[in-house]
Amino acid sequence: MTPQDTLKRLFETTISELFDVQTDVTFEQPKDRSHGDLACTVAFSLAKPLKQAPRSIAEALVAGLPGNEVIASADVAGGGFINITLAKAQIFDVVPTILNDFDTFKRPNTGNGAKILLEFVSVNPTGQMHIGHARGAASGDTLARILTQCQYDVLTEYYVNDAGNQMANLAKSLVARYHQALGIQADFPEDGYHGADIKALGEKIAQEAGDRYLNDPDILTIFREIGLTALLDGIKHDLGRADVQFDSFYHETTLYKDGHVEDVLARLKASGYTYTKDGALFLKTSEKGDEKDRVLIKSSGDYTYILPDIAYHEQKLKRGYPTLIDILGTDHHGYIARLKASLEILGYEASQLEVLLIQLVRVIRDGEEVKMSKRSGNTLALSDLLDDVGKDPIRYFFAARSLNTHMDLDLNLAEKQRNENPVYYVQYAHARISSLLNKASLLGVEPTAKITRETLNLDILTPLLNHLRHYPDVLSKAAKTREIHKVPNYLHELATLFHRWYGEEKLITEDRAASLERVHVLTAIQRVLANGLTLIGVDAPDVM
RNA sequence: GUUCCGGUAGCUCAGAGGAUAGAGCAACGGCCUUCUAAGCCGUCGGUCGGGGGUUCGAAUCCCUCCCGGAACGCCA
């Protein structure tokens, strides 16, 4: 039980006894240190129902609190704030908690095993990953790690669109490049992919296979397969370099092979929510909140993209994941309502699908926006960004901003500021602690099971220890609200508090008793830093 | 025109009912014969896009307007 839990119970019981009302008491961390370790505003919210001034309620409440071991002092301030100073033992308690059982400390049971299937990236395998994809990749992977640590049962999945038109265009583009590489005049398809990677792949095939495929009637099928494999491998390689992990790659083609698409189509028809108009089959999504009805089967007889997508999402639910999270770019926002409507028609709840929209990143180079498109071949490869800037700054950069933020990525600035990225500030704190622990070790000071606080200057350390104590709360909130940027922000603040402490006193000295106590605190800080950095996919170096 | 986002310090962004709105970068001034100066301390910097409203209290909630981004297809 944390001091906060104890306080909450204490307050709620006292309020119930004094005023005969039930209320949910929360505490906040005051910005100003002179306002104590925790602040409570419950007196304000009680003022109206009790028809009393908040100040007098607060005073009565403080006076009525029973004796306890948690509170050192509780004062009424301003119009009715209750500022609480915790007992020193309570503040320090976080250190032994972390050292004795960090595994429990870092894993708040927010999810309680709830199963979530998180889909992200899902870039069409028609080219290499570009910078625009990096945000989704970093955000999704970080969210998965946070959710998992908060005891959600998460499956991360990449949906491979390997059945649609784009793959046909990819095959045609490859054939054209192959022909050109063999010196044969070939027209490039209208919707083809002009990327240099596609060109290189066509040349590679020509080099390795010569003219073997030239008159093969199945050349499109073969090249489609070669292209898919090569490009997907490339994508997986880039993801690996960015430390983005997937549990599963789900291929659109399996939806057709296993009959899921036909099955869903049959059930949609049977639902009574379909009708034929102008030779096309429509689904009445407008009756479930969509702007208008959507076409499932074109008058040409081809399926639209949405049909396999409905089948895919239902498939995810059927695999035993009652909650689905999709991370999509905002350019897909119009797509949410129709998908939710479709799932409702199939008998599911719209709320089972949660879509996190990430704002598209605008890339600026030399003061101008760089427009990217795989068709035109004008892309900035993620692999180049990884080469130039490095994994850690990229991951931190994307993890540190709320998904809703419209971001500009200035390439000139990114390179110039390679060494000014906040990620190094946090990593430096970790490395500095390693160095201190090394020094202590050389002096023969090693962590022990007995954790004391005789010599520690708690005046200096209190903000740091308070902040440490809130780590599980931060994780829990980040998991619940899917606001991953709270973690990097927390880590930055923790690093600041540590660097400040480092500047204020010499930590490892000839005084072995004092050094040992500081070693314990340092170890606790370092564990949280290392764990937090892992969550955002950033390395925690011992030396910088 | 409709829908979804955003507008907070010169720049990049936190803060999302609480006390005097914060951090990084940039600018300026201090701090290394001492544990890593990728650090610390200080200064400068704001009509929280504008205007109404709700509230004891609004950057935060509601309404409205302005500006910017995205989407509105029998493309995916």
Tab-separated table of N, CA, C and O (backbone and C1' of nucleotides) in Angstrom, chain A residues 31 39 44 81 83 166 278 295 298-299 305 330-331 333 359 401-402 404-408 417 425 428 432 435 439 485-486 489 500 502 505-508 542-544, chain B residues 2-6 11-16 18-26 34-41 55-56 59 68-76:
chain	number	residue	atom	x	y	z
A	31	LYS	N	3.054	21.873	-7.462
A	31	LYS	CA	4.215	22.336	-8.232
A	31	LYS	C	5.221	23.004	-7.303
A	31	LYS	O	6.424	22.921	-7.497
A	39	ALA	N	-1.147	17.419	-2.254
A	39	ALA	CA	-2.180	18.413	-1.979
A	39	ALA	C	-3.538	17.818	-2.301
A	39	ALA	O	-3.664	16.971	-3.174
A	44	PHE	N	-12.995	21.921	-1.782
A	44	PHE	CA	-13.686	22.743	-2.785
A	44	PHE	C	-14.900	22.015	-3.348
A	44	PHE	O	-15.961	22.602	-3.523
A	81	PHE	N	-7.163	24.619	0.202
A	81	PHE	CA	-6.227	23.534	-0.121
A	81	PHE	C	-5.761	22.873	1.161
A	81	PHE	O	-5.555	23.548	2.170
A	83	ASN	N	-2.617	20.920	2.342
A	83	ASN	CA	-1.258	20.540	1.951
A	83	ASN	C	-0.686	19.563	2.962
A	83	ASN	O	-0.650	19.846	4.157
A	166	GLN	N	-2.310	-2.636	-55.324
A	166	GLN	CA	-0.935	-2.144	-55.236
A	166	GLN	C	0.059	-3.233	-55.553
A	166	GLN	O	1.111	-2.980	-56.120
A	278	ASP	N	-27.175	0.460	-58.771
A	278	ASP	CA	-26.302	0.717	-59.925
A	278	ASP	C	-25.318	-0.435	-60.153
A	278	ASP	O	-24.154	-0.210	-60.494
A	295	VAL	N	-19.700	1.057	-50.499
A	295	VAL	CA	-19.722	-0.013	-51.493
A	295	VAL	C	-18.842	-1.178	-51.042
A	295	VAL	O	-17.692	-0.982	-50.641
A	298	LYS	N	-17.940	-3.598	-56.158
A	298	LYS	CA	-18.104	-2.634	-57.252
A	298	LYS	C	-18.959	-3.239	-58.358
A	298	LYS	O	-19.116	-4.457	-58.452
A	299	SER	N	-19.470	-2.384	-59.217
A	299	SER	CA	-20.290	-2.878	-60.327
A	299	SER	C	-19.461	-3.764	-61.252
A	299	SER	O	-19.998	-4.585	-61.986
A	305	TYR	N	-11.698	-2.222	-51.024
A	305	TYR	CA	-10.711	-2.508	-49.977
A	305	TYR	C	-11.392	-2.770	-48.643
A	305	TYR	O	-10.841	-3.447	-47.773
A	330	THR	N	-3.712	10.280	-39.662
A	330	THR	CA	-4.956	11.039	-39.717
A	330	THR	C	-5.581	11.023	-41.099
A	330	THR	O	-6.760	11.326	-41.241
A	331	ASP	N	-4.792	10.691	-42.108
A	331	ASP	CA	-5.385	10.660	-43.443
A	331	ASP	C	-6.415	9.527	-43.548
A	331	ASP	O	-7.183	9.476	-44.497
A	333	HIS	N	-8.766	9.051	-41.178
A	333	HIS	CA	-9.767	9.245	-40.119
A	333	HIS	C	-11.192	9.012	-40.628
A	333	HIS	O	-12.061	8.579	-39.877
A	359	GLN	N	-0.979	12.301	-36.028
A	359	GLN	CA	-0.851	13.374	-37.016
A	359	GLN	C	0.352	13.089	-37.901
A	359	GLN	O	1.379	12.599	-37.442
A	401	ARG	N	6.269	13.069	-27.860
A	401	ARG	CA	5.206	13.985	-28.253
A	401	ARG	C	3.876	13.268	-28.317
A	401	ARG	O	3.792	12.132	-28.768
A	402	SER	N	2.852	13.961	-27.885
A	402	SER	CA	1.516	13.396	-27.922
A	402	SER	C	1.155	13.080	-29.374
A	402	SER	O	1.544	13.777	-30.303
A	404	ASN	N	-1.390	13.482	-30.949
A	404	ASN	CA	-2.216	14.506	-31.585
A	404	ASN	C	-1.426	15.711	-32.068
A	404	ASN	O	-1.958	16.583	-32.732
A	405	THR	N	-0.165	15.770	-31.666
A	405	THR	CA	0.609	16.943	-32.024
A	405	THR	C	0.964	16.947	-33.500
A	405	THR	O	1.418	15.950	-34.035
A	406	HIS	N	0.735	18.063	-34.125
A	406	HIS	CA	1.195	18.225	-35.507
A	406	HIS	C	2.674	18.546	-35.431
A	406	HIS	O	3.066	19.518	-34.802
A	407	MET	N	3.479	17.698	-36.037
A	407	MET	CA	4.916	17.887	-35.869
A	407	MET	C	5.617	18.249	-37.160
A	407	MET	O	5.298	17.745	-38.220
A	408	ASP	N	6.609	19.078	-37.024
A	408	ASP	CA	7.531	19.334	-38.121
A	408	ASP	C	8.857	18.675	-37.793
A	408	ASP	O	9.363	18.822	-36.688
A	417	GLN	N	21.359	19.107	-34.591
A	417	GLN	CA	21.120	18.963	-33.154
A	417	GLN	C	21.315	17.546	-32.657
A	417	GLN	O	20.846	17.180	-31.603
A	425	TYR	N	20.330	13.628	-22.578
A	425	TYR	CA	20.242	14.144	-21.220
A	425	TYR	C	19.820	13.024	-20.274
A	425	TYR	O	20.390	12.851	-19.196
A	428	TYR	N	22.485	10.288	-20.253
A	428	TYR	CA	23.651	10.743	-19.501
A	428	TYR	C	23.442	10.534	-18.005
A	428	TYR	O	24.370	10.165	-17.282
A	432	ARG	N	25.953	8.391	-15.890
A	432	ARG	CA	26.600	9.029	-14.756
A	432	ARG	C	26.436	8.190	-13.495
A	432	ARG	O	27.355	8.069	-12.685
A	435	SER	N	28.737	5.303	-13.553
A	435	SER	CA	30.077	5.738	-13.207
A	435	SER	C	30.235	5.893	-11.692
A	435	SER	O	31.241	5.486	-11.105
A	439	LYS	N	32.641	3.805	-9.102
A	439	LYS	CA	33.564	4.444	-8.178
A	439	LYS	C	33.346	3.907	-6.759
A	439	LYS	O	34.307	3.589	-6.045
A	485	HIS	N	3.647	9.687	-24.369
A	485	HIS	CA	4.641	10.741	-24.147
A	485	HIS	C	4.833	11.065	-22.677
A	485	HIS	O	5.781	11.756	-22.313
A	486	LYS	N	3.940	10.555	-21.830
A	486	LYS	CA	4.104	10.822	-20.409
A	486	LYS	C	5.370	10.149	-19.862
A	486	LYS	O	5.955	10.624	-18.895
A	489	ASN	N	8.554	12.243	-20.712
A	489	ASN	CA	8.489	13.467	-19.909
A	489	ASN	C	8.864	13.184	-18.455
A	489	ASN	O	9.585	13.950	-17.830
A	500	ARG	N	20.575	17.499	-10.580
A	500	ARG	CA	20.580	18.573	-9.590
A	500	ARG	C	21.210	18.070	-8.276
A	500	ARG	O	22.050	18.742	-7.673
A	502	TYR	N	23.281	15.636	-7.963
A	502	TYR	CA	24.696	15.440	-8.258
A	502	TYR	C	25.458	16.746	-8.117
A	502	TYR	O	26.594	16.763	-7.637
A	505	GLU	N	25.684	17.952	-4.020
A	505	GLU	CA	26.624	17.382	-3.056
A	505	GLU	C	27.452	16.284	-3.691
A	505	GLU	O	27.050	15.660	-4.670
A	506	LYS	N	28.611	16.083	-3.116
A	506	LYS	CA	29.472	15.005	-3.583
A	506	LYS	C	28.904	13.697	-3.048
A	506	LYS	O	28.705	13.546	-1.847
A	507	LEU	N	28.638	12.760	-3.937
A	507	LEU	CA	27.846	11.598	-3.540
A	507	LEU	C	28.679	10.433	-3.034
A	507	LEU	O	28.314	9.770	-2.068
A	508	ILE	N	29.790	10.170	-3.689
A	508	ILE	CA	30.617	9.038	-3.284
A	508	ILE	C	31.908	9.583	-2.694
A	508	ILE	O	32.703	10.216	-3.399
A	542	ASP	N	26.024	2.605	-20.102
A	542	ASP	CA	26.776	2.773	-18.858
A	542	ASP	C	27.890	3.798	-19.010
A	542	ASP	O	28.379	4.345	-18.034
A	543	VAL	N	28.292	3.991	-20.254
A	543	VAL	CA	29.354	4.956	-20.525
A	543	VAL	C	28.937	5.823	-21.702
A	543	VAL	O	28.346	5.334	-22.659
A	544	MET	N	29.202	7.115	-21.601
A	544	MET	CA	28.943	7.993	-22.749
A	544	MET	C	30.162	8.838	-23.023
A	544	MET	O	30.937	9.128	-22.138
B	2	U	P	-20.221	23.826	-42.624
B	2	U	O5'	-20.069	22.240	-42.617
B	2	U	C5'	-21.231	21.416	-42.567
B	2	U	C4'	-20.826	19.968	-42.619
B	2	U	C3'	-19.809	19.537	-41.569
B	2	U	O3'	-20.434	19.245	-40.324
B	2	U	C1'	-19.118	18.742	-43.680
B	3	U	P	-19.633	19.493	-38.966
B	3	U	O5'	-18.625	18.257	-38.930
B	3	U	C5'	-19.128	16.928	-38.821
B	3	U	C4'	-17.995	15.944	-38.947
B	3	U	C3'	-16.796	16.204	-38.036
B	3	U	O3'	-17.011	15.705	-36.729
B	3	U	C1'	-16.026	15.792	-40.230
B	4	C	P	-16.251	16.392	-35.498
B	4	C	O5'	-14.767	15.868	-35.682
B	4	C	C5'	-14.482	14.471	-35.609
B	4	C	C4'	-13.022	14.243	-35.872
B	4	C	C3'	-12.083	15.139	-35.088
B	4	C	O3'	-11.929	14.691	-33.755
B	4	C	C1'	-11.386	15.090	-37.329
B	5	C	P	-11.255	15.625	-32.670
B	5	C	O5'	-9.759	15.530	-33.166
B	5	C	C5'	-8.847	16.324	-32.612
B	5	C	C4'	-7.546	16.327	-33.364
B	5	C	C3'	-6.760	17.560	-32.995
B	5	C	O3'	-6.084	17.369	-31.775
B	5	C	C1'	-6.863	17.408	-35.344
B	6	G	P	-6.362	18.404	-30.600
B	6	G	O5'	-5.364	19.564	-31.018
B	6	G	C5'	-3.997	19.251	-31.203
B	6	G	C4'	-3.352	20.234	-32.127
B	6	G	C3'	-3.361	21.676	-31.665
B	6	G	O3'	-2.380	21.909	-30.687
B	6	G	C1'	-3.914	21.583	-33.952
B	11	C	P	8.086	31.419	-32.868
B	11	C	O5'	9.122	30.218	-32.968
B	11	C	C5'	9.789	29.930	-34.201
B	11	C	C4'	10.647	28.697	-34.030
B	11	C	C3'	9.895	27.467	-33.528
B	11	C	O3'	9.293	26.752	-34.589
B	11	C	C1'	11.836	27.788	-32.218
B	12	U	P	8.035	25.803	-34.299
B	12	U	O5'	8.670	24.642	-33.421
B	12	U	C5'	9.547	23.680	-34.013
B	12	U	C4'	9.833	22.585	-33.010
B	12	U	C3'	8.607	21.978	-32.345
B	12	U	O3'	7.987	21.010	-33.167
B	12	U	C1'	10.234	22.450	-30.702
B	13	C	P	6.457	20.606	-32.917
B	13	C	O5'	6.520	19.975	-31.456
B	13	C	C5'	5.476	20.151	-30.538
B	13	C	C4'	5.992	19.799	-29.178
B	13	C	C3'	4.943	19.668	-28.084
B	13	C	O3'	4.357	18.384	-28.121
B	13	C	C1'	6.747	20.950	-27.286
B	14	A	P	2.994	18.084	-27.346
B	14	A	O5'	3.560	17.908	-25.862
B	14	A	C5'	2.890	18.515	-24.806
B	14	A	C4'	3.622	18.233	-23.528
B	14	A	C3'	2.730	18.289	-22.296
B	14	A	O3'	2.148	17.032	-22.027
B	14	A	C1'	4.589	19.705	-21.989
B	15	G	P	0.579	16.910	-21.818
B	15	G	O5'	0.301	17.955	-20.645
B	15	G	C5'	0.686	17.652	-19.310
B	15	G	C4'	0.538	18.875	-18.449
B	15	G	C3'	-0.892	19.366	-18.257
B	15	G	O3'	-1.463	18.755	-17.114
B	15	G	C1'	0.522	21.181	-18.851
B	16	A	P	-2.643	17.706	-17.295
B	16	A	O5'	-3.855	18.580	-17.872
B	16	A	C5'	-4.786	19.169	-16.996
B	16	A	C4'	-6.103	19.337	-17.695
B	16	A	C3'	-6.796	18.032	-18.111
B	16	A	O3'	-8.190	18.261	-18.141
B	16	A	C1'	-6.243	19.268	-20.032
B	18	G	P	-6.552	21.291	-12.949
B	18	G	O5'	-6.057	22.771	-12.668
B	18	G	C5'	-5.031	22.957	-11.746
B	18	G	C4'	-5.376	24.080	-10.799
B	18	G	C3'	-4.491	24.092	-9.563
B	18	G	O3'	-4.127	25.432	-9.298
B	18	G	C1'	-6.747	24.083	-8.905
B	19	A	P	-2.933	26.027	-10.237
B	19	A	O5'	-2.695	27.319	-9.358
B	19	A	C5'	-3.757	28.220	-9.064
B	19	A	C4'	-3.425	28.952	-7.795
B	19	A	C3'	-1.990	29.468	-7.736
B	19	A	O3'	-1.994	30.696	-7.033
B	19	A	C1'	-2.373	27.990	-5.938
B	20	U	P	-2.209	32.064	-7.863
B	20	U	O5'	-0.857	32.254	-8.672
B	20	U	C5'	-0.734	33.373	-9.534
B	20	U	C4'	0.631	33.403	-10.152
B	20	U	C3'	1.042	32.113	-10.889
B	20	U	O3'	1.855	32.465	-12.007
B	20	U	C1'	2.591	32.579	-9.190
B	21	A	P	1.303	32.317	-13.472
B	21	A	O5'	1.970	30.961	-13.975
B	21	A	C5'	1.552	29.699	-13.459
B	21	A	C4'	1.720	28.651	-14.524
B	21	A	C3'	3.092	28.647	-15.190
B	21	A	O3'	3.974	27.811	-14.479
B	21	A	C1'	1.381	28.585	-16.830
B	22	G	P	5.112	28.401	-13.625
B	22	G	O5'	6.293	27.362	-13.809
B	22	G	C5'	7.116	27.403	-14.944
B	22	G	C4'	7.267	26.006	-15.478
B	22	G	C3'	8.459	25.811	-16.386
B	22	G	O3'	9.631	25.550	-15.635
B	22	G	C1'	6.533	24.919	-17.408
B	23	A	P	11.028	26.025	-16.215
B	23	A	O5'	11.415	24.849	-17.231
B	23	A	C5'	11.629	23.538	-16.712
B	23	A	C4'	11.781	22.558	-17.846
B	23	A	C3'	12.823	22.923	-18.886
B	23	A	O3'	14.131	22.589	-18.462
B	23	A	C1'	10.851	22.221	-19.968
B	24	G	P	15.349	23.373	-19.044
B	24	G	O5'	15.480	22.795	-20.515
B	24	G	C5'	15.855	21.436	-20.737
B	24	G	C4'	15.787	21.121	-22.206
B	24	G	C3'	16.563	22.069	-23.102
B	24	G	O3'	17.930	21.714	-23.174
B	24	G	C1'	14.394	21.784	-23.975
B	25	C	P	19.022	22.823	-23.353
B	25	C	O5'	18.737	23.373	-24.819
B	25	C	C5'	18.966	22.544	-25.947
B	25	C	C4'	18.473	23.225	-27.207
B	25	C	C3'	19.037	24.620	-27.462
B	25	C	O3'	20.329	24.589	-28.021
B	25	C	C1'	16.706	24.646	-27.795
B	26	A	P	21.351	25.712	-27.612
B	26	A	O5'	20.664	27.023	-28.198
B	26	A	C5'	20.562	27.232	-29.607
B	26	A	C4'	19.871	28.541	-29.878
B	26	A	C3'	20.459	29.754	-29.179
B	26	A	O3'	21.600	30.250	-29.837
B	26	A	C1'	18.120	29.775	-28.927
B	34	U	P	39.739	18.869	-11.189
B	34	U	O5'	39.648	18.526	-9.649
B	34	U	C5'	40.052	17.258	-9.149
B	34	U	C4'	39.070	16.772	-8.115
B	34	U	C3'	37.674	16.445	-8.649
B	34	U	O3'	37.633	15.146	-9.226
B	34	U	C1'	37.469	17.728	-6.680
B	35	C	P	36.568	14.828	-10.380
B	35	C	O5'	35.539	13.862	-9.646
B	35	C	C5'	35.972	12.563	-9.211
B	35	C	C4'	34.819	11.602	-9.191
B	35	C	C3'	33.929	11.570	-10.433
B	35	C	O3'	34.499	10.719	-11.412
B	35	C	C1'	32.624	11.453	-8.428
B	36	U	P	33.564	10.262	-12.698
B	36	U	O5'	32.979	11.630	-13.275
B	36	U	C5'	33.843	12.593	-13.838
B	36	U	C4'	33.218	13.130	-15.096
B	36	U	C3'	31.895	13.852	-14.880
B	36	U	O3'	31.907	15.052	-15.645
B	36	U	C1'	31.661	12.221	-16.567
B	37	A	P	31.393	16.402	-14.960
B	37	A	O5'	30.997	17.322	-16.176
B	37	A	C5'	29.771	17.121	-16.862
B	37	A	C4'	29.707	18.054	-18.040
B	37	A	C3'	30.954	17.993	-18.912
B	37	A	O3'	30.607	18.239	-20.261
B	37	A	C1'	30.679	20.175	-18.065
B	38	A	P	30.396	16.998	-21.266
B	38	A	O5'	28.818	16.970	-21.437
B	38	A	C5'	28.146	18.095	-21.955
B	38	A	C4'	26.806	17.660	-22.481
B	38	A	C3'	25.903	17.070	-21.406
B	38	A	O3'	24.542	17.313	-21.734
B	38	A	C1'	26.351	15.431	-23.032
B	39	G	P	23.831	18.566	-21.049
B	39	G	O5'	24.281	18.430	-19.531
B	39	G	C5'	23.769	17.383	-18.710
B	39	G	C4'	24.271	17.561	-17.304
B	39	G	C3'	23.807	18.833	-16.616
B	39	G	O3'	22.523	18.679	-16.048
B	39	G	C1'	26.138	18.628	-16.359
B	40	C	P	21.563	19.921	-15.865
B	40	C	O5'	22.247	20.663	-14.643
B	40	C	C5'	22.256	20.079	-13.355
B	40	C	C4'	22.955	20.998	-12.395
B	40	C	C3'	22.342	22.389	-12.289
B	40	C	O3'	21.234	22.411	-11.405
B	40	C	C1'	24.673	22.588	-12.563
B	41	C	P	19.994	23.371	-11.707
B	41	C	O5'	20.587	24.775	-11.261
B	41	C	C5'	20.970	24.999	-9.921
B	41	C	C4'	21.596	26.359	-9.789
B	41	C	C3'	20.792	27.507	-10.392
B	41	C	O3'	19.729	27.926	-9.554
B	41	C	C1'	23.047	27.711	-11.038
B	55	U	P	-22.485	29.496	-12.906
B	55	U	O5'	-21.141	28.915	-12.287
B	55	U	C5'	-21.047	27.549	-11.908
B	55	U	C4'	-19.652	27.222	-11.428
B	55	U	C3'	-19.098	28.162	-10.357
B	55	U	O3'	-19.562	27.810	-9.062
B	55	U	C1'	-17.459	27.801	-12.039
B	56	C	P	-19.901	28.966	-8.019
B	56	C	O5'	-18.487	29.552	-7.589
B	56	C	C5'	-18.404	30.749	-6.817
B	56	C	C4'	-16.988	30.963	-6.337
B	56	C	C3'	-15.917	30.847	-7.418
B	56	C	O3'	-15.773	32.057	-8.136
B	56	C	C1'	-15.273	29.565	-5.546
B	59	A	P	-6.854	30.487	-17.538
B	59	A	O5'	-6.084	29.936	-18.823
B	59	A	C5'	-6.505	30.307	-20.135
B	59	A	C4'	-6.123	29.243	-21.116
B	59	A	C3'	-6.985	27.980	-21.043
B	59	A	O3'	-8.107	28.095	-21.912
B	59	A	C1'	-4.695	27.394	-20.971
B	68	G	P	-5.024	29.887	-43.449
B	68	G	O5'	-4.273	28.654	-42.782
B	68	G	C5'	-2.854	28.671	-42.676
B	68	G	C4'	-2.379	27.478	-41.892
B	68	G	C3'	-2.738	26.116	-42.453
B	68	G	O3'	-1.917	25.715	-43.529
B	68	G	C1'	-3.144	26.132	-40.128
B	69	G	P	-2.497	24.696	-44.632
B	69	G	O5'	-2.502	23.308	-43.853
B	69	G	C5'	-1.276	22.662	-43.546
B	69	G	C4'	-1.536	21.392	-42.776
B	69	G	C3'	-2.419	20.368	-43.469
B	69	G	O3'	-1.720	19.614	-44.444
B	69	G	C1'	-3.117	20.591	-41.237
B	70	A	P	-2.545	19.030	-45.719
B	70	A	O5'	-3.446	17.902	-45.048
B	70	A	C5'	-2.853	16.727	-44.511
B	70	A	C4'	-3.911	15.858	-43.893
B	70	A	C3'	-5.044	15.443	-44.815
B	70	A	O3'	-4.681	14.379	-45.673
B	70	A	C1'	-5.929	16.141	-42.757
B	71	A	P	-5.385	14.228	-47.099
B	71	A	O5'	-6.824	13.668	-46.731
B	71	A	C5'	-6.942	12.427	-46.062
B	71	A	C4'	-8.352	12.233	-45.599
B	71	A	C3'	-9.405	12.308	-46.692
B	71	A	O3'	-9.489	11.098	-47.418
B	71	A	C1'	-10.104	13.572	-44.832
B	72	C	P	-10.242	11.057	-48.808
B	72	C	O5'	-11.755	10.981	-48.337
B	72	C	C5'	-12.795	11.220	-49.241
B	72	C	C4'	-14.021	11.662	-48.486
B	72	C	C3'	-15.042	12.388	-49.349
B	72	C	O3'	-15.907	11.452	-49.977
B	72	C	C1'	-14.613	13.671	-47.435
B	73	G	P	-15.783	11.137	-51.474
B	73	G	O5'	-15.980	9.562	-51.547
B	73	G	C5'	-16.859	9.052	-52.505
B	73	G	C4'	-16.155	8.238	-53.562
B	73	G	C3'	-15.782	6.836	-53.129
B	73	G	O3'	-16.253	5.926	-54.116
B	73	G	C1'	-13.969	7.880	-54.222
B	74	C	P	-17.803	5.669	-54.199
B	74	C	O5'	-17.728	4.162	-54.662
B	74	C	C5'	-16.760	3.312	-54.115
B	74	C	C4'	-16.302	2.335	-55.169
B	74	C	C3'	-15.595	2.991	-56.358
B	74	C	O3'	-14.621	2.071	-56.807
B	74	C	C1'	-17.507	1.846	-57.097
B	75	C	P	-13.214	2.607	-57.414
B	75	C	O5'	-12.462	3.388	-56.245
B	75	C	C5'	-11.775	2.692	-55.269
B	75	C	C4'	-10.286	2.784	-55.523
B	75	C	C3'	-9.422	2.057	-54.524
B	75	C	O3'	-9.315	0.692	-54.858
B	75	C	C1'	-8.575	4.237	-54.903
B	76	A	P	-9.702	-0.395	-53.784
B	76	A	O5'	-8.464	-0.342	-52.795
B	76	A	C5'	-7.168	-0.716	-53.230
B	76	A	C4'	-6.165	-0.233	-52.208
B	76	A	C3'	-6.428	-0.723	-50.786
B	76	A	O3'	-5.853	-1.986	-50.551
B	76	A	C1'	-6.108	1.615	-50.772
